[in-house]
């Protein structure tokens, strides 16, 4: 037994059956779905690694907390319990719930972003980027170069390039840069963490230029755990202490609670600044709801308040990050090309290195995704040539991103290590007979966010 192998730090009290279909059934189902994972019914999936968002299992304490939910329209006890939990972790006193992360993003962008502004960050998440662009702003990804190299084993591939950040601030100035946004962990390059050293320097730059620093904290606890494990000087600090140090470097945060909030729906914003909070409350009233519920039921705010405590427990995080690393190790040892090091919430397979005989316009990562479903009933998500291709509006031609990745996102507290072994065995089997796999072609695609609704066929 390897030294870093941990068993689940919980036992199972309630079970949700999952159904194994036959290979023939799955061949028919995925064909009918246009080879698009979003069109499958969840009940036809055996192991669902589409996303870690909103798919967590709650603890007995969270379920118990739900019974205490106070559904008062204004000023509910549940809101104050959530506010206290958020404030005690972040130190930010002005807390506003939202129904999910992108709703918080919309409110913040509507207040702060104007035509022609530039928003630097390590790497903005897709919906965050879209909200900036809808306001006429320009998202600027300033991730360190190691962050874009799938073979680099740099421990903090989510760091922001500090020199590029200063350059951007020098070029555009305070007037054109409404805030800096650091996403922890950085989802778009594989759930990679930013170091506290890097965040502190970014905070110092933000103060020097008078531009606020915000955090997208969908997976903040996982980021804190990586700092605890990897960064010198933080091995003795608790994850909660590390979180406080991160938040002290900035001025506010937005959260999709569907990840490290350990709940199935929800989000929030938290700020140091009262006027910003007041403006956000005004927008919340017309879009999300009165500021003491912002689109969330009282019982859900209680579950979230407790989830934010659960997620900072060391044993939870050790197992969580260990489980993702365990799946990565099984794949790595069999020679499967993955993004190194594995991140906090997912293992990413490198489609181009897995299937070098399939060109990018035939979607190698999606080919692996379809084969994993047919062979094992496993659902995964392509984040590559389908999701991130850019269309030239004049010629109609597509240009493809450098990376063609397949994400195996691990829901929190849902699957056991034997599920991970099952997944690994199917990926490894497929890798052994990779030369038999054939490419796909697109037969229908919408003009925006094509990966959600496009349809494909085998060549
Ligand atoms: N920020 C990050 C870093 C995210 O990963 C997501 C969602 C959001 C914001 C938006 O939050 O979904 O609650 O509106 N990520 C999901 C995923 C969808 O599958 O990675 P939301």
XYZ file of C-alpha atoms and ligand atoms in Angstrom:
480
model
C 0.000 0.000 0.000
C 1.615 3.333 -1.001
C 2.311 5.711 1.905
C 0.063 8.448 0.519
C -2.968 6.191 0.055
C -5.877 7.213 2.290
C -9.242 5.550 2.702
C -12.441 7.614 2.756
C -12.730 9.612 6.049
C -16.460 8.849 6.229
C -18.796 5.910 6.004
C -21.924 5.650 3.921
C -25.326 6.227 5.554
C -27.535 6.590 2.502
C -26.958 5.139 -0.945
C -28.025 6.183 -4.427
C -28.087 3.205 -6.800
C -26.266 3.579 -10.093
C -27.145 1.422 -13.044
C -24.833 -0.345 -15.416
C -26.259 -0.482 -18.939
C -25.052 -2.898 -21.635
C -22.440 -1.910 -24.191
C -25.058 -2.228 -26.973
C -27.450 0.071 -25.103
C -24.738 2.662 -24.630
C -23.731 2.577 -28.279
C -27.333 3.418 -29.189
C -27.764 6.040 -26.455
C -24.651 8.024 -27.311
C -25.395 7.894 -31.025
C -28.873 9.238 -30.309
C -27.229 11.985 -28.188
C -25.189 13.112 -31.222
C -22.057 11.941 -29.352
C -22.601 14.884 -26.998
C -22.374 14.016 -23.270
C -24.787 16.820 -22.324
C -27.629 15.021 -24.124
C -27.305 11.799 -22.121
C -29.710 11.090 -19.298
C -27.829 10.839 -16.009
C -29.542 7.517 -15.275
C -27.780 6.047 -18.313
C -24.382 6.983 -16.853
C -22.571 4.632 -14.463
C -19.825 6.974 -13.214
C -20.425 10.664 -13.833
C -17.253 12.757 -14.043
C -18.803 15.523 -16.161
C -18.287 18.094 -13.416
C -17.482 18.574 -9.741
C -19.998 21.451 -9.679
C -23.202 20.949 -7.698
C -22.531 17.218 -7.497
C -21.209 16.942 -3.917
C -22.688 14.720 -1.226
C -23.646 16.615 1.913
C -22.621 15.544 5.430
C -25.056 14.543 8.187
C -24.326 17.936 9.798
C -25.386 19.727 6.604
C -28.598 17.723 6.336
C -29.307 18.445 10.008
C -28.603 22.149 9.420
C -31.220 22.163 6.648
C -33.895 21.396 9.220
C -33.031 24.686 10.923
C -33.582 26.681 7.730
C -35.405 29.941 8.389
C -37.431 30.889 5.319
C -38.202 34.472 6.334
C -38.116 36.769 3.305
C -35.972 39.345 5.095
C -33.403 38.989 7.865
C -33.603 35.221 8.307
C -31.479 33.428 10.906
C -30.073 31.293 8.071
C -28.659 34.390 6.363
C -26.901 35.500 9.526
C -25.425 32.029 10.040
C -24.109 32.125 6.453
C -22.803 35.660 6.858
C -20.962 34.654 10.068
C -19.414 31.593 8.382
C -18.236 33.618 5.359
C -16.947 36.486 7.468
C -15.061 34.179 9.825
C -13.267 32.539 6.875
C -12.689 35.575 4.640
C -12.657 38.466 7.087
C -14.924 40.357 4.644
C -17.923 41.808 6.540
C -20.289 42.563 3.639
C -21.813 39.294 2.427
C -24.445 38.894 -0.297
C -25.852 35.489 -1.350
C -26.524 34.645 -5.012
C -28.102 31.612 -6.623
C -24.798 30.467 -8.145
C -21.345 31.736 -9.092
C -22.210 33.298 -12.425
C -24.984 35.365 -10.834
C -22.420 36.885 -8.458
C -20.136 37.519 -11.437
C -22.890 39.311 -13.324
C -23.603 41.648 -10.405
C -19.926 42.506 -9.863
C -19.253 43.058 -13.591
C -22.400 45.163 -14.017
C -21.184 47.499 -11.295
C -17.486 47.711 -12.093
C -16.832 46.965 -15.777
C -17.303 49.573 -18.532
C -16.586 49.600 -22.269
C -12.844 49.473 -23.007
C -11.750 48.332 -19.539
C -9.195 45.578 -19.000
C -9.430 42.954 -16.244
C -6.165 41.128 -15.502
C -6.187 37.757 -13.754
C -4.385 34.429 -13.688
C -6.985 32.753 -15.960
C -10.641 33.736 -15.899
C -13.327 31.051 -15.917
C -15.598 30.990 -19.003
C -18.710 32.586 -17.495
C -16.586 35.210 -15.716
C -14.915 36.058 -18.999
C -18.269 36.214 -20.796
C -19.717 38.653 -18.235
C -16.657 40.905 -18.615
C -17.041 40.841 -22.405
C -20.791 41.509 -22.258
C -19.929 44.764 -20.454
C -17.407 45.687 -23.186
C -14.438 44.738 -20.999
C -11.377 42.761 -22.019
C -10.348 39.793 -19.865
C -6.569 39.424 -19.679
C -5.130 36.000 -18.755
C -1.691 36.476 -17.207
C -0.945 32.961 -15.972
C 2.748 32.060 -15.543
C 4.157 30.217 -18.610
C 4.431 26.913 -16.674
C 0.661 27.064 -16.270
C 0.219 26.419 -19.984
C 2.728 23.565 -20.219
C 0.974 20.234 -19.505
C 4.309 18.528 -18.779
C 5.650 21.106 -16.276
C 5.507 19.856 -12.689
C 5.694 23.368 -11.188
C 3.863 23.224 -7.810
C 1.907 26.475 -8.375
C 0.797 26.517 -11.990
C -2.097 28.810 -11.059
C 0.229 31.746 -10.237
C -0.303 35.070 -11.939
C 2.728 36.474 -13.799
C 3.604 39.461 -11.575
C 5.719 41.215 -14.172
C 2.947 41.029 -16.754
C 0.479 42.249 -14.130
C 2.571 45.348 -13.417
C 3.016 45.915 -17.146
C -0.739 45.774 -17.689
C -1.286 48.256 -14.859
C 1.394 50.586 -16.253
C -0.092 50.455 -19.751
C -3.773 50.767 -18.889
C -3.634 52.658 -15.581
C -6.010 52.660 -12.652
C -8.855 54.223 -14.662
C -9.009 51.348 -17.165
C -8.475 48.491 -14.685
C -11.487 48.131 -12.355
C -9.963 45.203 -10.415
C -7.587 42.243 -10.583
C -9.142 38.763 -10.279
C -7.268 35.673 -9.078
C -9.088 32.360 -9.500
C -8.230 29.764 -6.840
C -7.709 27.052 -7.850
C -7.373 27.902 -11.521
C -9.997 25.705 -13.223
C -9.112 26.394 -16.831
C -5.611 24.957 -16.669
C -6.469 21.925 -14.595
C -7.399 23.008 -11.053
C -3.902 24.381 -10.417
C -3.189 26.403 -7.253
C -1.696 29.857 -6.753
C 0.893 30.202 -3.958
C 0.521 32.543 -1.008
C 3.808 34.189 -1.993
C 2.323 34.979 -5.396
C -0.998 36.176 -3.960
C 0.784 38.407 -1.409
C 2.859 40.008 -4.171
C -0.266 40.529 -6.293
C -1.921 42.145 -3.244
C 1.042 44.454 -2.782
C 0.889 45.478 -6.464
C -2.876 46.034 -6.202
C -2.379 48.430 -3.276
C 0.516 50.230 -4.952
C -1.603 50.937 -8.032
C -4.823 51.569 -6.097
C -6.663 48.785 -7.980
C -8.673 46.304 -5.855
C -7.827 42.603 -5.819
C -10.704 40.120 -5.888
C -10.736 36.344 -5.755
C -12.872 33.774 -7.554
C -12.975 31.225 -4.736
C -14.986 28.316 -6.164
C -12.217 25.914 -5.025
C -10.404 27.982 -2.377
C -10.079 25.211 0.238
C -8.336 22.946 -2.272
C -5.963 25.823 -3.061
C -5.271 26.348 0.673
C -4.503 22.652 1.065
C -1.941 22.767 -1.759
C -0.274 25.742 -0.018
C -0.257 23.778 3.264
C 1.398 20.803 1.507
C 3.734 22.510 -0.950
C 4.707 26.012 0.133
C 7.580 26.600 2.485
C 6.505 28.069 5.808
C 2.882 26.896 5.591
C 3.133 23.234 6.655
C 2.487 24.230 10.276
C -0.445 26.522 9.507
C -4.035 25.304 9.356
C -5.992 25.624 6.110
C -8.225 28.155 7.852
C -5.212 30.290 8.780
C -3.955 30.031 5.210
C -7.382 31.085 3.895
C -7.352 34.144 6.178
C -3.900 35.121 4.880
C -5.101 34.848 1.270
C -8.204 36.956 1.860
C -6.219 39.568 3.797
C -4.322 40.291 0.542
C -7.499 41.343 -1.273
C -10.711 43.323 -1.108
C -13.449 40.844 -1.915
C -14.481 37.565 -3.485
C -17.113 35.787 -5.547
C -17.963 32.177 -4.937
C -19.720 29.381 -6.741
C -20.652 27.353 -3.631
C -21.384 24.363 -5.865
C -17.734 23.364 -5.523
C -15.967 23.989 -2.192
C -19.227 25.053 -0.516
C -20.140 21.337 -0.609
C -23.716 22.148 -1.622
C -25.700 21.455 -4.768
C -26.670 25.047 -5.551
C -25.649 28.478 -4.324
C -23.085 31.242 -4.342
C -22.173 34.552 -2.759
C -20.111 37.712 -2.894
C -18.214 39.183 0.058
C -16.527 42.578 0.196
C -14.521 44.850 2.475
C -16.125 47.864 0.897
C -19.543 49.030 2.039
C -20.488 51.218 -0.969
C -19.729 48.317 -3.344
C -21.900 46.028 -1.236
C -24.713 48.584 -1.301
C -24.638 48.777 -5.101
C -24.556 44.988 -5.312
C -27.609 44.809 -3.016
C -29.531 47.117 -5.371
C -28.799 44.864 -8.343
C -29.580 41.790 -6.277
C -33.045 43.087 -5.422
C -34.072 43.242 -9.068
C -32.166 40.185 -10.292
C -31.599 37.638 -7.543
C -33.771 38.567 -4.584
C -33.710 40.538 -1.346
C -30.097 40.772 -0.074
C -30.625 38.422 2.872
C -31.421 35.515 0.546
C -30.228 36.505 -2.958
C -31.783 33.544 -4.758
C -31.131 30.968 -2.029
C -33.606 29.210 0.255
C -32.931 29.653 3.979
C -32.269 25.924 4.370
C -29.733 26.043 1.564
C -27.903 28.934 3.222
C -27.692 26.819 6.393
C -26.308 23.838 4.463
C -23.736 26.143 2.870
C -22.710 27.704 6.195
C -21.961 24.201 7.470
C -20.354 23.089 4.157
C -17.836 25.916 4.449
C -16.790 24.447 7.816
C -16.669 20.832 6.540
C -14.489 21.777 3.581
C -11.714 23.181 5.782
C -11.239 19.942 7.748
C -7.782 18.559 7.130
C -8.874 14.904 6.903
C -11.498 15.822 4.290
C -8.937 17.701 2.171
C -6.246 15.037 2.565
C -8.603 12.411 1.205
C -10.090 14.685 -1.441
C -6.798 15.766 -2.989
C -5.391 12.257 -2.380
C -8.257 10.662 -4.327
C -7.656 12.858 -7.364
C -3.906 12.154 -7.094
C -4.639 8.421 -6.782
C -6.541 8.344 -10.075
C -3.759 10.413 -11.686
C -1.134 7.986 -10.410
C -2.931 4.918 -11.763
C -3.068 6.556 -15.189
C 0.496 7.900 -15.097
C 1.938 4.506 -14.123
C 0.274 2.974 -17.195
C 1.811 5.649 -19.433
C -1.450 7.543 -20.123
C -0.579 11.188 -20.989
C -2.136 13.481 -18.366
C -1.665 17.094 -17.344
C 0.953 17.205 -14.581
C 0.722 17.631 -11.674
C -2.901 16.596 -11.130
C -4.999 19.479 -9.823
C -7.487 19.787 -7.000
C -10.716 18.651 -8.601
C -9.906 16.726 -11.753
C -7.487 14.685 -13.793
C -7.036 15.919 -17.351
C -6.055 13.580 -20.184
C -4.021 15.123 -23.005
C -6.022 14.202 -26.113
C -3.360 15.078 -28.665
C -0.719 12.895 -27.012
C -3.235 10.076 -26.356
C -4.407 9.982 -30.002
C -1.617 11.459 -32.159
C -3.154 9.894 -35.293
C -6.385 11.928 -34.928
C -6.084 15.594 -36.034
C -7.549 18.334 -33.830
C -10.395 19.036 -36.260
C -11.541 15.459 -35.572
C -11.657 16.120 -31.802
C -9.287 13.606 -30.169
C -10.343 14.335 -26.551
C -14.018 13.911 -27.500
C -13.183 10.603 -29.203
C -11.743 9.366 -25.874
C -14.800 10.697 -24.053
C -17.203 8.805 -26.346
C -15.148 5.598 -26.102
C -15.085 5.789 -22.276
C -18.852 6.071 -22.237
C -19.356 3.177 -24.637
C -16.858 0.911 -22.880
C -17.483 1.770 -19.235
C -20.552 4.005 -18.915
C -18.195 6.782 -17.730
C -19.142 10.389 -18.558
C -16.347 12.959 -18.930
C -16.035 16.464 -20.396
C -14.057 17.624 -23.408
C -12.319 20.958 -22.809
C -10.414 21.463 -26.016
C -11.058 21.691 -29.735
C -14.847 21.621 -29.349
C -15.238 23.843 -26.280
C -12.554 26.424 -27.012
C -12.267 26.640 -30.827
C -12.413 30.230 -32.093
C -14.444 31.000 -35.189
C -13.216 33.565 -37.690
C -16.437 35.457 -38.452
C -15.260 36.435 -41.953
C -14.039 33.092 -43.276
C -16.080 30.817 -40.964
C -12.882 28.826 -40.309
C -12.048 27.544 -36.823
C -8.720 27.852 -35.067
C -8.024 25.366 -32.311
C -6.532 25.850 -28.832
C -3.079 24.542 -28.000
C -4.481 22.011 -25.548
C -7.074 19.375 -26.368
C -8.006 18.053 -22.939
C -10.481 15.602 -21.464
C -11.520 16.452 -17.902
C -12.302 13.707 -15.419
C -13.818 15.888 -12.667
C -14.284 14.123 -9.337
C -17.448 15.030 -7.385
C -16.790 15.606 -3.675
C -17.516 12.754 -1.205
C -19.471 10.862 -3.898
C -17.296 8.114 -5.370
C -15.013 5.649 -3.598
C -11.486 4.714 -4.521
C -12.770 1.526 -6.122
C -14.774 3.718 -8.513
C -11.466 5.440 -9.327
C -9.872 2.049 -10.032
C -12.781 1.155 -12.312
C -12.335 4.419 -14.238
C -8.555 3.965 -14.478
C -8.893 0.414 -15.786
C -11.149 1.582 -18.631
C -8.879 4.503 -19.557
C -5.844 2.200 -19.531
C -7.601 -0.465 -21.655
C -8.531 2.193 -24.148
C -4.998 3.564 -24.216
C -3.673 0.098 -25.097
C -5.860 -0.067 -28.200
C -5.839 3.638 -29.035
C -4.859 3.009 -32.632
C -8.301 1.505 -33.328
C -10.102 4.756 -32.455
C -11.489 6.967 -35.231
C -12.205 10.696 -35.428
C -15.529 12.557 -35.234
C -17.042 15.261 -37.401
C -19.441 18.046 -36.453
C -22.898 17.813 -38.046
C -24.674 20.569 -36.118
C -23.322 23.476 -34.074
C -24.852 26.626 -32.618
C -22.989 29.942 -32.876
C -22.212 30.299 -29.144
C -20.959 27.814 -26.532
C -21.148 25.033 -29.080
C -20.043 22.205 -26.791
C -23.353 22.217 -24.889
C -25.616 21.517 -27.864
C -23.541 20.462 -30.898
C -24.052 17.074 -32.550
C -21.425 14.831 -34.100
C -20.977 11.649 -36.122
C -18.110 9.219 -36.575
C -16.075 9.684 -39.733
N -15.710 30.206 -11.360
C -15.092 29.023 -11.547
C -13.629 28.895 -11.282
C -15.843 27.912 -11.987
O -15.235 26.745 -12.181
C -17.236 28.069 -12.224
C -18.058 26.943 -12.683
C -17.824 29.336 -12.009
C -17.011 30.378 -11.572
C -19.275 29.603 -12.264
O -20.026 29.118 -11.205
O -21.422 27.307 -12.204
O -21.949 28.306 -9.968
O -22.319 29.607 -12.017
N -17.588 25.837 -13.077
C -18.333 24.630 -13.451
C -17.402 23.564 -13.963
C -19.498 24.863 -14.317
O -17.912 22.503 -14.412
O -16.181 23.729 -13.913
P -21.521 28.559 -11.370
